[in-house]
PDB file of C-alpha atoms in Angstrom:
ATOM      1  CA  MET A   1       9.401 -11.577  32.377  1.00  0.00           C
ATOM      2  CA  SER A   2       8.079 -13.184  29.158  1.00  0.00           C
ATOM      3  CA  ASP A   3       8.086  -9.623  27.553  1.00  0.00           C
ATOM      4  CA  GLN A   4      11.829  -9.723  27.791  1.00  0.00           C
ATOM      5  CA  PHE A   5      12.044 -12.472  25.300  1.00  0.00           C
ATOM      6  CA  ALA A   6       9.223 -11.118  23.005  1.00  0.00           C
ATOM      7  CA  THR A   7      10.046  -9.720  19.490  1.00  0.00           C
ATOM      8  CA  LYS A   8       9.545  -6.278  19.729  1.00  0.00           C
ATOM      9  CA  ARG A   9       7.774  -4.533  16.825  1.00  0.00           C
ATOM     10  CA  PRO A  10      10.250  -1.546  15.296  1.00  0.00           C
ATOM     11  CA  LEU A  11       9.030   1.931  14.594  1.00  0.00           C
ATOM     12  CA  GLY A  12       9.464   1.567  11.222  1.00  0.00           C
ATOM     13  CA  VAL A  13       6.969  -1.016  10.810  1.00  0.00           C
ATOM     14  CA  THR A  14       4.401   0.841  12.653  1.00  0.00           C
ATOM     15  CA  ILE A  15       4.852   3.583  10.420  1.00  0.00           C
ATOM     16  CA  VAL A  16       4.734   1.326   7.322  1.00  0.00           C
ATOM     17  CA  ALA A  17       1.311  -0.281   8.534  1.00  0.00           C
ATOM     18  CA  ALA A  18      -0.281   3.245   9.242  1.00  0.00           C
ATOM     19  CA  LEU A  19       1.133   4.348   5.953  1.00  0.00           C
ATOM     20  CA  SER A  20      -0.525   1.290   4.592  1.00  0.00           C
ATOM     21  CA  ILE A  21      -3.693   2.577   5.834  1.00  0.00           C
ATOM     22  CA  ILE A  22      -3.260   5.794   4.562  1.00  0.00           C
ATOM     23  CA  ALA A  23      -2.320   4.415   0.949  1.00  0.00           C
ATOM     24  CA  GLY A  24      -5.342   2.230   1.144  1.00  0.00           C
ATOM     25  CA  ILE A  25      -7.769   4.991   1.952  1.00  0.00           C
ATOM     26  CA  ILE A  26      -6.140   7.097  -0.731  1.00  0.00           C
ATOM     27  CA  ASP A  27      -6.874   4.171  -3.268  1.00  0.00           C
ATOM     28  CA  VAL A  28     -10.258   3.836  -2.245  1.00  0.00           C
ATOM     29  CA  ILE A  29     -11.104   7.499  -2.664  1.00  0.00           C
ATOM     30  CA  ALA A  30      -9.124   7.587  -6.123  1.00  0.00           C
ATOM     31  CA  GLY A  31     -11.381   4.382  -7.008  1.00  0.00           C
ATOM     32  CA  ILE A  32     -14.731   6.637  -6.062  1.00  0.00           C
ATOM     33  CA  MET A  33     -13.358   9.667  -7.780  1.00  0.00           C
ATOM     34  CA  LEU A  34     -12.790   7.330 -11.132  1.00  0.00           C
ATOM     35  CA  LEU A  35     -16.396   6.053 -10.818  1.00  0.00           C
ATOM     36  CA  ALA A  36     -17.890   9.654 -10.502  1.00  0.00           C
ATOM     37  CA  VAL A  37     -15.888  10.804 -13.523  1.00  0.00           C
ATOM     38  CA  GLN A  38     -16.634   7.727 -15.581  1.00  0.00           C
ATOM     39  CA  ALA A  39     -19.404   9.691 -17.211  1.00  0.00           C
ATOM     40  CA  ASP A  40     -17.368  12.457 -18.645  1.00  0.00           C
ATOM     41  CA  PRO A  41     -16.463  11.699 -22.165  1.00  0.00           C
ATOM     42  CA  ALA A  42     -12.906  13.571 -22.098  1.00  0.00           C
ATOM     43  CA  VAL A  43     -12.018  11.086 -19.292  1.00  0.00           C
ATOM     44  CA  VAL A  44     -13.639   7.876 -20.932  1.00  0.00           C
ATOM     45  CA  GLU A  45     -11.579   8.837 -24.364  1.00  0.00           C
ATOM     46  CA  ARG A  46      -8.264   9.400 -22.578  1.00  0.00           C
ATOM     47  CA  ALA A  47      -8.659   6.131 -21.053  1.00  0.00           C
ATOM     48  CA  GLY A  48      -9.656   4.275 -23.801  1.00  0.00           C
ATOM     49  CA  GLY A  49     -13.016   3.357 -22.841  1.00  0.00           C
ATOM     50  CA  ALA A  50     -15.517   3.474 -20.353  1.00  0.00           C
ATOM     51  CA  ARG A  51     -14.660  -0.430 -19.381  1.00  0.00           C
ATOM     52  CA  LEU A  52     -11.218   0.607 -18.687  1.00  0.00           C
ATOM     53  CA  VAL A  53     -12.486   3.553 -16.338  1.00  0.00           C
ATOM     54  CA  VAL A  54     -14.544   1.366 -14.565  1.00  0.00           C
ATOM     55  CA  THR A  55     -11.948  -1.385 -14.380  1.00  0.00           C
ATOM     56  CA  ALA A  56      -9.574   1.095 -12.973  1.00  0.00           C
ATOM     57  CA  ALA A  57     -11.969   2.116 -10.406  1.00  0.00           C
ATOM     58  CA  ILE A  58     -12.777  -1.061  -8.988  1.00  0.00           C
ATOM     59  CA  VAL A  59      -9.121  -2.403  -9.257  1.00  0.00           C
ATOM     60  CA  SER A  60      -8.397   0.801  -7.044  1.00  0.00           C
ATOM     61  CA  LEU A  61     -11.060  -0.031  -4.648  1.00  0.00           C
ATOM     62  CA  LEU A  62     -10.108  -3.697  -4.442  1.00  0.00           C
ATOM     63  CA  LEU A  63      -6.330  -2.676  -3.846  1.00  0.00           C
ATOM     64  CA  GLY A  64      -7.405  -0.043  -1.270  1.00  0.00           C
ATOM     65  CA  ALA A  65      -9.575  -2.324   0.790  1.00  0.00           C
ATOM     66  CA  ALA A  66      -6.670  -5.385   0.712  1.00  0.00           C
ATOM     67  CA  MET A  67      -3.891  -2.744   1.631  1.00  0.00           C
ATOM     68  CA  ILE A  68      -6.073  -1.721   4.565  1.00  0.00           C
ATOM     69  CA  VAL A  69      -6.555  -5.364   5.871  1.00  0.00           C
ATOM     70  CA  ILE A  70      -3.034  -6.391   5.219  1.00  0.00           C
ATOM     71  CA  ALA A  71      -1.881  -3.480   7.250  1.00  0.00           C
ATOM     72  CA  PHE A  72      -3.216  -5.416  10.476  1.00  0.00           C
ATOM     73  CA  GLY A  73      -0.727  -8.445   9.214  1.00  0.00           C
ATOM     74  CA  LEU A  74       1.913  -5.922   9.066  1.00  0.00           C
ATOM     75  CA  LEU A  75       1.426  -5.058  12.931  1.00  0.00           C
ATOM     76  CA  ARG A  76       1.215  -8.624  14.003  1.00  0.00           C
ATOM     77  CA  GLY A  77       4.308  -9.246  12.082  1.00  0.00           C
ATOM     78  CA  TYR A  78       3.093 -11.796   9.330  1.00  0.00           C
ATOM     79  CA  ALA A  79       5.763 -12.385   6.648  1.00  0.00           C
ATOM     80  CA  THR A  80       2.933 -12.849   4.248  1.00  0.00           C
ATOM     81  CA  ALA A  81       1.436  -9.648   5.193  1.00  0.00           C
ATOM     82  CA  ARG A  82       4.980  -8.433   4.174  1.00  0.00           C
ATOM     83  CA  ILE A  83       5.057 -10.152   0.724  1.00  0.00           C
ATOM     84  CA  ALA A  84       1.341  -9.276   0.086  1.00  0.00           C
ATOM     85  CA  ALA A  85       2.144  -5.815   0.966  1.00  0.00           C
ATOM     86  CA  THR A  86       4.858  -5.361  -1.412  1.00  0.00           C
ATOM     87  CA  VAL A  87       2.883  -7.113  -4.365  1.00  0.00           C
ATOM     88  CA  LEU A  88       0.110  -4.536  -3.825  1.00  0.00           C
ATOM     89  CA  GLN A  89       2.452  -1.785  -3.453  1.00  0.00           C
ATOM     90  CA  VAL A  90       3.917  -2.230  -6.532  1.00  0.00           C
ATOM     91  CA  PHE A  91       0.675  -2.568  -7.863  1.00  0.00           C
ATOM     92  CA  SER A  92      -0.753   0.546  -6.598  1.00  0.00           C
ATOM     93  CA  LEU A  93       2.465   2.546  -7.797  1.00  0.00           C
ATOM     94  CA  ALA A  94       1.839   1.431 -11.468  1.00  0.00           C
ATOM     95  CA  GLN A  95      -2.158   2.238 -11.171  1.00  0.00           C
ATOM     96  CA  SER A  96      -1.194   5.786  -9.765  1.00  0.00           C
ATOM     97  CA  ILE A  97       1.092   6.646 -12.565  1.00  0.00           C
ATOM     98  CA  TRP A  98      -1.266   5.451 -15.027  1.00  0.00           C
ATOM     99  CA  LEU A  99      -4.542   7.239 -13.495  1.00  0.00           C
ATOM    100  CA  GLY A 100      -2.205  10.030 -13.142  1.00  0.00           C
ATOM    101  CA  ILE A 101      -1.824  10.520 -16.816  1.00  0.00           C
ATOM    102  CA  VAL A 102      -4.980   9.540 -17.770  1.00  0.00           C
ATOM    103  CA  ASN A 103      -6.961  12.036 -15.798  1.00  0.00           C
ATOM    104  CA  PRO A 104      -4.793  14.925 -14.866  1.00  0.00           C
ATOM    105  CA  ALA A 105      -7.553  16.060 -12.529  1.00  0.00           C
ATOM    106  CA  MET A 106      -6.442  13.340 -10.021  1.00  0.00           C
ATOM    107  CA  LEU A 107      -2.881  14.146 -10.256  1.00  0.00           C
ATOM    108  CA  PRO A 108      -2.450  15.473  -6.623  1.00  0.00           C
ATOM    109  CA  SER A 109      -4.022  12.286  -5.320  1.00  0.00           C
ATOM    110  CA  GLU A 110      -2.158   9.954  -7.465  1.00  0.00           C
ATOM    111  CA  ILE A 111       1.119  11.689  -6.494  1.00  0.00           C
ATOM    112  CA  LEU A 112       0.355  11.321  -3.110  1.00  0.00           C
ATOM    113  CA  SER A 113      -0.384   7.790  -3.358  1.00  0.00           C
ATOM    114  CA  ALA A 114       2.632   6.978  -5.491  1.00  0.00           C
ATOM    115  CA  LEU A 115       4.973   8.670  -2.736  1.00  0.00           C
ATOM    116  CA  LEU A 116       3.285   6.801  -0.116  1.00  0.00           C
ATOM    117  CA  ALA A 117       3.732   3.507  -2.373  1.00  0.00           C
ATOM    118  CA  ILE A 118       7.568   4.021  -2.549  1.00  0.00           C
ATOM    119  CA  ALA A 119       8.132   4.966   1.199  1.00  0.00           C
ATOM    120  CA  LEU A 120       6.103   2.096   1.972  1.00  0.00           C
ATOM    121  CA  LEU A 121       8.351  -0.246   0.051  1.00  0.00           C
ATOM    122  CA  PHE A 122      11.478   1.058   1.422  1.00  0.00           C
ATOM    123  CA  LEU A 123      10.555   0.689   5.225  1.00  0.00           C
ATOM    124  CA  LEU A 124       9.114  -2.903   4.353  1.00  0.00           C
ATOM    125  CA  TRP A 125      12.473  -4.191   3.462  1.00  0.00           C
ATOM    126  CA  SER A 126      14.487  -2.128   5.858  1.00  0.00           C
ATOM    127  CA  GLY A 127      16.944  -4.446   8.003  1.00  0.00           C
ATOM    128  CA  GLU A 128      15.102  -3.722  10.869  1.00  0.00           C
ATOM    129  CA  ALA A 129      11.846  -4.700   9.481  1.00  0.00           C
ATOM    130  CA  SER A 130      13.296  -7.754   8.102  1.00  0.00           C
ATOM    131  CA  ARG A 131      14.339  -8.916  11.682  1.00  0.00           C
ATOM    132  CA  TYR A 132      10.845  -8.372  12.860  1.00  0.00           C
ATOM    133  CA  PHE A 133       9.275 -10.427  10.490  1.00  0.00           C
ATOM    134  CA  LYS A 134      11.485 -12.768  10.999  1.00  0.00           C
ATOM    135  CA  GLY A 135      10.441 -13.225  14.288  1.00  0.00           C
ATOM    136  CA  LEU A 136      14.164 -12.343  15.889  1.00  0.00           C
ATOM    137  CA  ALA A 137      14.364 -10.210  19.332  1.00  0.00           C
ATOM    138  CA  PRO A 138      16.685  -6.929  19.143  1.00  0.00           C
ATOM    139  CA  ASP A 139      19.461  -8.707  20.499  1.00  0.00           C
ATOM    140  CA  GLU A 140      19.104 -12.040  19.006  1.00  0.00           C
ATOM    141  CA  PRO A 141      21.863 -12.831  16.592  1.00  0.00           C
ATOM    142  CA  ALA A 142      20.419 -12.881  12.759  1.00  0.00           C
ATOM    143  CA  ALA A 143      22.807 -15.684  11.621  1.00  0.00           C
TER     144      ALA A 143
END
């Protein structure tokens, strides 16, 4: 009976959480790949130095790990997780663009990461997701 008044998680939010996990995994893989190519002089030269390559790798690893953790907050309907996911996806999108330019060998994974970030941003701010994060039941008035 209490289930009748509970807030139902929309399918879109579940998809966002799943895509967040995937995007996080891709960012972690990109960071590992960037660490692996840090000894390549051509990559270091295009990136502007070894420090920038290592910094980008660490940022990618941290973004990916954080996105995976935040995905579980999204599943629970935490509004702070929604805000954090938005901020991280904007950073992830910017980094994917930068890494795709700096290291064309990583372009396929960075294009995928960028597309996932865009999809996540759209789904996070849909009307149905907004109702869920406000704790409104499907039939409860939004006013």
